[in-house]
């Protein structure tokens, strides 16, 4: 290969230096820098969206207190239940610890202090737990699902028990399921075009996903518009979630908000003393009375404070096919309605709310499939980022429709001001 003459080399170096100078100057000029970044971001989004148009199917993974499940959604809109993996004793113990420390993590999150035991936010796991508990279970779920599909799974959205930890489902790169997604070779479930589309969490709250599976609070009309921050829907409504599985009773409380508002869970509790498998060694009447008392102890304090709210009890888990469960929850429903009314609870004056007040009724909602609906809800929302879902959308019209949805379902117009916890209170929670 002939050598470049010295003058030619000097000219090339001068041109390169000039180009670097121009680029550096442009980069230092903030408006040019922002335009370049926006253009690059837009190009990436268009490439990723084109790829999302070509896939044949997407998958929802549910990672619950005692088992995991997967559901596939195909281009033509049909769904397929894939695999269910029961967690072993270590998995169940890890989930029990994870949920038990929710109040402590929330307290430290609200006070803007790091969690002192090193586990980070609620969404993170210790390296040992991640490697020995979650990764083996999720890898098994993925492999079994792929064996049914006879294809490789690439696009997955997670549904999990959750608390009001805003950072984790969006930005925490060390979140358990964000890390697991990367380790399993899965791609991001959503792509975003700057601020023109809503930014969605990498995983959603279990109860809201179960609602979304039946078309409730799916909020598809909000998928193609900009993020409505600081608006948050669901104020003026409470959803009490009861998941009775073979191994545990999982309870949570959240607003009746859109499925993607995953960070609005108010409380979680998990009790392994009331798993459905205890029926084998207990008198059935005593067992159901015990479950009844446990659920009442969780719901009653919140319900008494919020009698004016629209209230629903959502039922899921492996026990949904047991008629005794529905009968027991109908008893809970009746007991709540018969409670003596205390001083009327009013929405906090510090906020400007719009909501539909309750009419002293409690709706019982039973999941269509208590085992797989959380996974189905996750993937049903995920489809709003696939197959050109927003193509041809009139953004201005959809923005109005989404806003109207928020108006109908209760909206908080101001940012939430978290409670302050003292150091002693947080240590007590831990």
Tab-separated table of C-alpha atoms in Angstrom:
chain	number	residue	atom	x	y	z
A	1	UNK	CA	0.000	0.000	0.000
A	2	UNK	CA	1.573	3.340	-1.010
A	3	UNK	CA	2.485	5.662	1.798
A	4	UNK	CA	0.633	8.996	2.033
A	5	UNK	CA	2.869	11.886	1.163
A	6	UNK	CA	3.836	14.094	4.093
A	7	UNK	CA	1.953	17.181	2.811
A	8	UNK	CA	-1.162	15.079	2.262
A	9	UNK	CA	-0.879	13.670	5.793
A	10	UNK	CA	-0.469	17.188	7.206
A	11	UNK	CA	-3.543	18.376	5.293
A	12	UNK	CA	-5.542	15.408	6.582
A	13	UNK	CA	-4.503	16.127	10.159
A	14	UNK	CA	-5.379	19.813	9.746
A	15	UNK	CA	-8.792	18.910	8.357
A	16	UNK	CA	-9.336	16.499	11.230
A	17	UNK	CA	-8.302	19.140	13.759
A	18	UNK	CA	-10.616	21.672	12.118
A	19	UNK	CA	-13.500	19.206	12.178
A	20	UNK	CA	-12.865	18.431	15.850
A	21	UNK	CA	-12.755	22.144	16.630
A	22	UNK	CA	-16.077	22.752	14.865
A	23	UNK	CA	-17.745	19.777	16.543
A	24	UNK	CA	-16.362	20.748	19.933
A	25	UNK	CA	-17.587	24.313	19.541
A	26	UNK	CA	-21.011	23.085	18.442
A	27	UNK	CA	-21.150	20.647	21.344
A	28	UNK	CA	-20.284	23.358	23.836
A	29	UNK	CA	-23.033	25.543	22.423
A	30	UNK	CA	-25.996	24.254	24.437
A	31	UNK	CA	-28.804	24.699	21.842
A	32	UNK	CA	-26.786	22.791	19.228
A	33	UNK	CA	-25.940	20.088	21.739
A	34	UNK	CA	-29.595	19.674	22.677
A	35	UNK	CA	-30.655	19.460	19.043
A	36	UNK	CA	-28.026	16.824	18.327
A	37	UNK	CA	-29.089	14.754	21.334
A	38	UNK	CA	-32.770	15.061	20.439
A	39	UNK	CA	-32.082	14.049	16.835
A	40	UNK	CA	-30.054	11.038	17.952
A	41	UNK	CA	-32.725	10.035	20.457
A	42	UNK	CA	-35.428	10.352	17.824
A	43	UNK	CA	-33.434	8.211	15.371
A	44	UNK	CA	-32.954	5.491	17.978
A	45	UNK	CA	-36.660	5.575	18.819
A	46	UNK	CA	-37.649	5.201	15.163
A	47	UNK	CA	-35.318	2.222	14.724
A	48	UNK	CA	-36.625	0.537	17.869
A	49	UNK	CA	-40.250	1.237	16.946
A	50	UNK	CA	-39.710	-0.310	13.518
A	51	UNK	CA	-38.296	-3.409	15.227
A	52	UNK	CA	-41.356	-3.502	17.526
A	53	UNK	CA	-43.601	-3.590	14.456
A	54	UNK	CA	-41.978	-6.791	13.223
A	55	UNK	CA	-42.153	-9.074	16.279
A	56	UNK	CA	-44.634	-11.951	16.322
A	57	UNK	CA	-45.367	-11.992	20.059
A	58	UNK	CA	-44.559	-10.376	23.406
A	59	UNK	CA	-44.670	-11.856	26.921
A	60	UNK	CA	-45.712	-10.866	30.433
A	61	UNK	CA	-43.917	-12.355	33.448
A	62	UNK	CA	-45.619	-12.336	36.840
A	63	UNK	CA	-43.244	-12.699	39.792
A	64	UNK	CA	-45.500	-13.247	42.801
A	65	UNK	CA	-45.104	-14.045	46.494
A	66	UNK	CA	-45.066	-17.813	45.973
A	67	UNK	CA	-44.941	-18.539	42.228
A	68	UNK	CA	-44.219	-17.074	38.799
A	69	UNK	CA	-46.300	-17.244	35.633
A	70	UNK	CA	-46.033	-16.192	31.973
A	71	UNK	CA	-48.531	-15.186	29.266
A	72	UNK	CA	-47.837	-14.500	25.575
A	73	UNK	CA	-49.709	-11.952	23.460
A	74	UNK	CA	-49.628	-12.366	19.678
A	75	UNK	CA	-49.898	-9.849	16.885
A	76	UNK	CA	-53.533	-10.828	16.183
A	77	UNK	CA	-54.527	-10.041	19.785
A	78	UNK	CA	-54.828	-13.610	21.087
A	79	UNK	CA	-53.178	-14.630	24.347
A	80	UNK	CA	-51.648	-17.909	25.450
A	81	UNK	CA	-50.951	-19.056	28.987
A	82	UNK	CA	-47.402	-20.375	28.979
A	83	UNK	CA	-45.770	-21.637	32.163
A	84	UNK	CA	-46.152	-21.483	35.929
A	85	UNK	CA	-43.159	-22.056	38.205
A	86	UNK	CA	-43.704	-22.609	41.917
A	87	UNK	CA	-41.087	-20.958	44.074
A	88	UNK	CA	-39.157	-23.165	46.462
A	89	UNK	CA	-38.779	-22.465	50.185
A	90	UNK	CA	-35.891	-20.048	49.559
A	91	UNK	CA	-37.924	-18.114	46.986
A	92	UNK	CA	-40.921	-17.806	49.284
A	93	UNK	CA	-38.708	-16.731	52.205
A	94	UNK	CA	-37.036	-14.074	50.026
A	95	UNK	CA	-40.398	-12.685	48.927
A	96	UNK	CA	-41.661	-12.714	52.512
A	97	UNK	CA	-38.624	-10.692	53.668
A	98	UNK	CA	-38.954	-8.365	50.696
A	99	UNK	CA	-42.587	-7.554	51.448
A	100	UNK	CA	-42.091	-7.397	55.228
A	101	UNK	CA	-39.552	-4.590	54.887
A	102	UNK	CA	-41.758	-2.511	52.565
A	103	UNK	CA	-42.748	-0.075	55.323
A	104	UNK	CA	-39.123	0.422	56.362
A	105	UNK	CA	-37.952	1.063	52.811
A	106	UNK	CA	-40.840	3.458	52.244
A	107	UNK	CA	-39.935	5.363	55.412
A	108	UNK	CA	-36.316	5.762	54.329
A	109	UNK	CA	-37.392	6.671	50.809
A	110	UNK	CA	-39.714	9.407	52.103
A	111	UNK	CA	-36.979	10.809	54.336
A	112	UNK	CA	-34.463	10.758	51.433
A	113	UNK	CA	-32.039	8.600	53.408
A	114	UNK	CA	-30.337	5.389	52.213
A	115	UNK	CA	-31.594	2.105	53.593
A	116	UNK	CA	-29.034	1.190	56.277
A	117	UNK	CA	-28.967	-2.576	55.735
A	118	UNK	CA	-27.405	-2.263	52.286
A	119	UNK	CA	-30.303	-3.739	50.296
A	120	UNK	CA	-31.037	-0.443	48.631
A	121	UNK	CA	-34.585	0.332	47.594
A	122	UNK	CA	-37.492	-2.092	47.799
A	123	UNK	CA	-36.892	-3.162	44.230
A	124	UNK	CA	-33.313	-4.349	44.786
A	125	UNK	CA	-31.973	-7.659	46.071
A	126	UNK	CA	-28.731	-8.671	47.698
A	127	UNK	CA	-26.308	-10.345	45.243
A	128	UNK	CA	-26.747	-13.691	47.010
A	129	UNK	CA	-30.541	-13.614	46.843
A	130	UNK	CA	-30.478	-12.423	43.243
A	131	UNK	CA	-28.131	-15.202	42.091
A	132	UNK	CA	-29.533	-18.100	44.145
A	133	UNK	CA	-33.251	-17.266	44.243
A	134	UNK	CA	-34.552	-14.949	41.526
A	135	UNK	CA	-32.314	-15.782	38.579
A	136	UNK	CA	-32.830	-19.591	38.730
A	137	UNK	CA	-36.617	-19.148	39.029
A	138	UNK	CA	-36.867	-16.619	36.201
A	139	UNK	CA	-34.527	-18.627	33.980
A	140	UNK	CA	-36.732	-21.696	34.481
A	141	UNK	CA	-39.860	-19.659	33.676
A	142	UNK	CA	-38.284	-18.344	30.478
A	143	UNK	CA	-37.038	-21.787	29.369
A	144	UNK	CA	-40.369	-23.505	29.984
A	145	UNK	CA	-42.216	-20.735	28.172
A	146	UNK	CA	-39.849	-20.944	25.203
A	147	UNK	CA	-40.364	-24.697	25.009
A	148	UNK	CA	-44.103	-24.102	24.617
A	149	UNK	CA	-43.685	-21.322	22.061
A	150	UNK	CA	-40.837	-23.096	20.254
A	151	UNK	CA	-39.327	-19.655	19.817
A	152	UNK	CA	-36.929	-17.458	21.716
A	153	UNK	CA	-38.492	-14.880	24.043
A	154	UNK	CA	-37.018	-11.378	23.699
A	155	UNK	CA	-39.647	-8.866	24.844
A	156	UNK	CA	-40.964	-9.183	28.421
A	157	UNK	CA	-42.807	-6.916	30.832
A	158	UNK	CA	-42.884	-7.811	34.551
A	159	UNK	CA	-45.718	-7.592	37.080
A	160	UNK	CA	-44.654	-7.791	40.741
A	161	UNK	CA	-45.816	-6.816	44.231
A	162	UNK	CA	-44.872	-3.159	44.635
A	163	UNK	CA	-44.797	-0.167	46.974
A	164	UNK	CA	-44.656	3.596	46.476
A	165	UNK	CA	-40.964	3.741	45.570
A	166	UNK	CA	-41.037	6.120	42.623
A	167	UNK	CA	-37.426	5.864	41.467
A	168	UNK	CA	-37.058	2.121	41.097
A	169	UNK	CA	-39.516	1.157	38.354
A	170	UNK	CA	-38.235	3.977	36.139
A	171	UNK	CA	-34.615	4.768	36.853
A	172	UNK	CA	-33.015	2.247	39.209
A	173	UNK	CA	-30.569	0.282	37.055
A	174	UNK	CA	-29.915	-2.068	39.990
A	175	UNK	CA	-33.577	-2.986	40.390
A	176	UNK	CA	-33.933	-6.787	40.613
A	177	UNK	CA	-36.044	-7.176	37.503
A	178	UNK	CA	-34.172	-4.609	35.424
A	179	UNK	CA	-30.953	-6.531	36.111
A	180	UNK	CA	-32.699	-9.874	35.540
A	181	UNK	CA	-34.017	-8.649	32.198
A	182	UNK	CA	-30.494	-7.866	31.048
A	183	UNK	CA	-29.071	-11.148	32.375
A	184	UNK	CA	-31.771	-13.165	30.597
A	185	UNK	CA	-30.993	-11.447	27.300
A	186	UNK	CA	-34.336	-9.638	27.182
A	187	UNK	CA	-34.878	-6.295	25.504
A	188	UNK	CA	-36.485	-3.235	27.056
A	189	UNK	CA	-40.277	-3.541	26.973
A	190	UNK	CA	-40.820	0.111	26.024
A	191	UNK	CA	-39.130	2.728	23.880
A	192	UNK	CA	-39.792	6.440	24.221
A	193	UNK	CA	-39.667	9.444	21.950
A	194	UNK	CA	-38.351	12.209	24.214
A	195	UNK	CA	-41.351	13.801	25.984
A	196	UNK	CA	-43.976	13.074	23.329
A	197	UNK	CA	-44.943	9.707	24.822
A	198	UNK	CA	-45.572	8.616	28.390
A	199	UNK	CA	-42.577	7.131	30.196
A	200	UNK	CA	-43.600	3.730	31.488
A	201	UNK	CA	-42.234	1.715	34.421
A	202	UNK	CA	-40.156	-1.357	33.670
A	203	UNK	CA	-42.556	-3.414	35.781
A	204	UNK	CA	-46.034	-2.796	37.142
A	205	UNK	CA	-47.903	-3.430	40.353
A	206	UNK	CA	-49.496	-6.861	40.599
A	207	UNK	CA	-53.001	-5.723	41.610
A	208	UNK	CA	-53.251	-3.073	38.883
A	209	UNK	CA	-52.037	-5.649	36.345
A	210	UNK	CA	-54.841	-8.036	37.390
A	211	UNK	CA	-57.352	-5.211	36.889
A	212	UNK	CA	-55.840	-4.429	33.485
A	213	UNK	CA	-56.215	-8.069	32.392
A	214	UNK	CA	-59.996	-7.601	32.473
A	215	UNK	CA	-59.795	-4.225	30.734
A	216	UNK	CA	-60.221	-2.188	33.929
A	217	UNK	CA	-57.820	0.717	34.434
A	218	UNK	CA	-55.834	-0.338	31.372
A	219	UNK	CA	-55.954	3.320	30.281
A	220	UNK	CA	-54.968	2.674	26.677
A	221	UNK	CA	-56.229	6.141	25.804
A	222	UNK	CA	-53.195	7.504	27.695
A	223	UNK	CA	-50.589	5.397	25.877
A	224	UNK	CA	-50.030	7.758	22.964
A	225	UNK	CA	-49.781	11.076	24.793
A	226	UNK	CA	-47.174	12.835	26.888
A	227	UNK	CA	-46.719	11.931	30.539
A	228	UNK	CA	-49.330	13.687	32.677
A	229	UNK	CA	-47.012	14.472	35.590
A	230	UNK	CA	-47.815	15.743	38.175
A	231	UNK	CA	-51.306	14.291	37.693
A	232	UNK	CA	-52.014	10.913	39.281
A	233	UNK	CA	-55.272	9.064	38.769
A	234	UNK	CA	-57.260	6.902	41.153
A	235	UNK	CA	-57.720	9.358	44.020
A	236	UNK	CA	-61.111	8.918	45.634
A	237	UNK	CA	-60.941	5.141	45.136
A	238	UNK	CA	-59.324	2.240	47.010
A	239	UNK	CA	-58.631	-1.267	45.736
A	240	UNK	CA	-57.999	-3.907	48.394
A	241	UNK	CA	-56.163	-6.813	46.789
A	242	UNK	CA	-56.484	-10.358	48.146
A	243	UNK	CA	-54.245	-13.013	46.589
A	244	UNK	CA	-54.747	-16.392	48.259
A	245	UNK	CA	-52.309	-18.955	46.923
A	246	UNK	CA	-51.441	-22.449	48.065
A	247	UNK	CA	-48.548	-21.137	50.159
A	248	UNK	CA	-49.564	-17.674	51.399
A	249	UNK	CA	-52.104	-14.891	51.760
A	250	UNK	CA	-50.932	-11.674	50.097
A	251	UNK	CA	-52.756	-8.409	50.807
A	252	UNK	CA	-52.193	-4.959	49.372
A	253	UNK	CA	-53.909	-1.588	49.127
A	254	UNK	CA	-53.650	0.764	46.170
A	255	UNK	CA	-55.617	3.460	44.395
A	256	UNK	CA	-57.795	2.485	41.465
A	257	UNK	CA	-55.242	4.071	39.149
A	258	UNK	CA	-54.010	3.332	35.644
A	259	UNK	CA	-51.913	0.181	35.325
A	260	UNK	CA	-48.730	2.125	34.525
A	261	UNK	CA	-48.893	4.127	37.767
A	262	UNK	CA	-47.075	1.335	39.548
A	263	UNK	CA	-45.725	3.383	42.408
A	264	UNK	CA	-49.009	4.174	44.160
A	265	UNK	CA	-49.269	1.088	46.379
A	266	UNK	CA	-49.966	2.146	49.947
A	267	UNK	CA	-49.338	-1.041	51.929
A	268	UNK	CA	-48.287	-4.672	51.461
A	269	UNK	CA	-48.616	-7.649	53.794
A	270	UNK	CA	-47.773	-11.319	53.316
A	271	UNK	CA	-48.815	-14.081	55.709
A	272	UNK	CA	-47.698	-17.667	55.126
A	273	UNK	CA	-49.889	-18.933	57.991
A	274	UNK	CA	-52.974	-18.792	55.755
A	275	UNK	CA	-51.906	-20.551	52.562
A	276	UNK	CA	-54.596	-22.727	50.995
A	277	UNK	CA	-52.512	-25.824	51.703
A	278	UNK	CA	-53.289	-25.332	55.419
A	279	UNK	CA	-56.773	-26.689	54.692
A	280	UNK	CA	-55.288	-30.177	54.618
A	281	UNK	CA	-54.439	-29.987	58.330
A	282	UNK	CA	-57.149	-27.643	59.677
A	283	UNK	CA	-60.875	-27.713	60.120
A	284	UNK	CA	-62.300	-25.884	57.059
A	285	UNK	CA	-64.614	-23.692	59.131
A	286	UNK	CA	-61.774	-22.631	61.436
A	287	UNK	CA	-59.464	-22.027	58.466
A	288	UNK	CA	-61.875	-19.722	56.611
A	289	UNK	CA	-62.775	-17.873	59.803
A	290	UNK	CA	-59.071	-17.275	60.389
A	291	UNK	CA	-58.603	-15.940	56.845
A	292	UNK	CA	-61.676	-13.766	57.343
A	293	UNK	CA	-60.254	-12.214	60.511
A	294	UNK	CA	-56.868	-11.641	58.894
A	295	UNK	CA	-58.377	-9.831	55.916
A	296	UNK	CA	-60.689	-7.749	58.110
A	297	UNK	CA	-57.732	-6.680	60.267
A	298	UNK	CA	-56.004	-5.399	57.119
A	299	UNK	CA	-58.956	-3.696	55.415
A	300	UNK	CA	-61.038	-2.287	58.271
A	301	UNK	CA	-58.719	0.547	59.464
A	302	UNK	CA	-58.255	1.868	55.922
A	303	UNK	CA	-61.911	1.466	55.024
A	304	UNK	CA	-63.098	3.330	58.123
A	305	UNK	CA	-60.894	6.283	57.209
A	306	UNK	CA	-62.097	6.329	53.610
A	307	UNK	CA	-65.792	5.424	53.666
A	308	UNK	CA	-66.498	8.157	51.094
A	309	UNK	CA	-64.150	6.566	48.559
A	310	UNK	CA	-65.166	4.174	45.790
A	311	UNK	CA	-64.095	0.788	47.208
A	312	UNK	CA	-63.382	-2.565	45.560
A	313	UNK	CA	-61.985	-5.873	46.785
A	314	UNK	CA	-60.004	-7.601	44.038
A	315	UNK	CA	-59.515	-11.375	44.336
A	316	UNK	CA	-56.758	-13.405	42.661
A	317	UNK	CA	-54.450	-16.358	43.299
A	318	UNK	CA	-54.736	-20.116	43.090
A	319	UNK	CA	-57.786	-20.146	45.405
A	320	UNK	CA	-60.072	-18.189	43.054
A	321	UNK	CA	-61.638	-21.441	41.855
A	322	UNK	CA	-62.591	-22.371	45.434
A	323	UNK	CA	-66.237	-21.324	46.103
A	324	UNK	CA	-65.498	-20.970	49.814
A	325	UNK	CA	-63.171	-18.040	49.071
A	326	UNK	CA	-65.906	-15.988	47.415
A	327	UNK	CA	-68.358	-16.844	50.199
A	328	UNK	CA	-65.815	-15.747	52.819
A	329	UNK	CA	-65.137	-12.440	51.040
A	330	UNK	CA	-68.849	-11.777	50.693
A	331	UNK	CA	-68.926	-12.083	54.483
A	332	UNK	CA	-66.046	-9.556	54.704
A	333	UNK	CA	-67.961	-7.250	52.378
A	334	UNK	CA	-71.071	-7.416	54.554
A	335	UNK	CA	-69.138	-6.860	57.798
A	336	UNK	CA	-67.499	-3.748	56.369
A	337	UNK	CA	-70.814	-2.295	55.244
A	338	UNK	CA	-72.287	-2.922	58.703
A	339	UNK	CA	-69.516	-1.082	60.526
A	340	UNK	CA	-70.795	1.986	62.389
A	341	UNK	CA	-69.887	5.110	60.487
A	342	UNK	CA	-67.419	7.387	62.227
A	343	UNK	CA	-66.937	11.079	61.512
A	344	UNK	CA	-67.086	11.628	57.785
A	345	UNK	CA	-63.677	11.366	56.143
A	346	UNK	CA	-62.833	14.168	53.765
A	347	UNK	CA	-60.139	14.410	51.145
A	348	UNK	CA	-57.144	16.346	52.392
A	349	UNK	CA	-57.498	20.110	52.023
A	350	UNK	CA	-53.869	20.448	50.915
A	351	UNK	CA	-54.793	18.978	47.521
A	352	UNK	CA	-57.229	19.914	44.817
A	353	UNK	CA	-58.987	16.639	44.044
A	354	UNK	CA	-61.660	15.650	41.625
A	355	UNK	CA	-63.284	12.321	42.302
A	356	UNK	CA	-66.555	10.433	42.324
A	357	UNK	CA	-67.595	9.809	45.908
A	358	UNK	CA	-68.643	6.305	46.917
A	359	UNK	CA	-72.242	5.352	47.575
A	360	UNK	CA	-71.494	3.119	50.565
A	361	UNK	CA	-71.000	0.057	48.396
A	362	UNK	CA	-68.103	-2.358	47.986
A	363	UNK	CA	-67.556	-4.144	44.692
A	364	UNK	CA	-66.125	-7.672	44.676
A	365	UNK	CA	-64.002	-8.341	41.582
A	366	UNK	CA	-62.780	-11.882	40.885
A	367	UNK	CA	-59.885	-12.357	38.452
A	368	UNK	CA	-60.810	-14.271	35.331
A	369	UNK	CA	-57.714	-16.405	35.863
A	370	UNK	CA	-56.304	-15.991	39.354
A	371	UNK	CA	-52.933	-17.514	38.420
A	372	UNK	CA	-52.130	-15.871	35.074
A	373	UNK	CA	-54.016	-12.553	35.047
A	374	UNK	CA	-51.169	-10.465	36.506
A	375	UNK	CA	-48.872	-11.621	33.686
A	376	UNK	CA	-51.656	-10.989	31.170
A	377	UNK	CA	-52.203	-7.450	32.457
A	378	UNK	CA	-48.507	-6.653	32.145
A	379	UNK	CA	-48.351	-7.788	28.529
A	380	UNK	CA	-51.665	-6.122	27.611
A	381	UNK	CA	-50.189	-2.762	28.600
A	382	UNK	CA	-46.891	-3.593	26.912
A	383	UNK	CA	-48.650	-3.964	23.541
A	384	UNK	CA	-49.232	-0.177	23.474
A	385	UNK	CA	-45.572	0.101	22.450
A	386	UNK	CA	-45.737	-2.551	19.716
A	387	UNK	CA	-47.203	-3.142	16.257
A	388	UNK	CA	-47.675	0.548	15.552
A	389	UNK	CA	-50.267	0.970	18.287
A	390	UNK	CA	-50.008	4.760	18.185
A	391	UNK	CA	-49.651	5.110	14.402
A	392	UNK	CA	-52.086	7.607	12.970
A	393	UNK	CA	-53.124	8.793	16.405
A	394	UNK	CA	-54.376	12.345	16.741
A	395	UNK	CA	-52.254	13.268	19.760
A	396	UNK	CA	-54.310	16.349	20.601
A	397	UNK	CA	-57.557	14.368	20.623
A	398	UNK	CA	-56.039	11.524	22.636
A	399	UNK	CA	-54.656	13.995	25.146
A	400	UNK	CA	-58.186	15.284	25.749
A	401	UNK	CA	-59.566	11.736	26.053
A	402	UNK	CA	-56.838	10.776	28.518
A	403	UNK	CA	-57.429	13.920	30.543
A	404	UNK	CA	-61.146	13.110	30.689
A	405	UNK	CA	-60.295	9.608	31.921
A	406	UNK	CA	-58.304	11.124	34.769
A	407	UNK	CA	-61.205	13.436	35.603
A	408	UNK	CA	-63.629	10.503	35.816
A	409	UNK	CA	-61.321	8.330	37.913
A	410	UNK	CA	-60.089	10.829	40.481
A	411	UNK	CA	-56.990	12.922	39.948
A	412	UNK	CA	-54.519	14.562	42.310
A	413	UNK	CA	-53.385	17.820	40.779
A	414	UNK	CA	-50.510	18.616	43.129
A	415	UNK	CA	-47.387	16.710	43.960
A	416	UNK	CA	-47.532	14.369	46.920
A	417	UNK	CA	-45.744	15.606	50.065
A	418	UNK	CA	-44.422	12.487	51.831
A	419	UNK	CA	-44.667	12.039	55.585
A	420	UNK	CA	-41.581	12.610	57.707
A	421	UNK	CA	-40.208	9.712	59.753
A	422	UNK	CA	-37.888	10.076	62.704
A	423	UNK	CA	-34.734	7.976	62.916
A	424	UNK	CA	-36.203	5.956	65.804
A	425	UNK	CA	-39.394	5.227	63.848
A	426	UNK	CA	-37.445	3.931	60.863
A	427	UNK	CA	-35.216	1.757	63.041
A	428	UNK	CA	-38.374	0.319	64.626
A	429	UNK	CA	-39.778	-0.522	61.190
A	430	UNK	CA	-36.551	-2.281	60.230
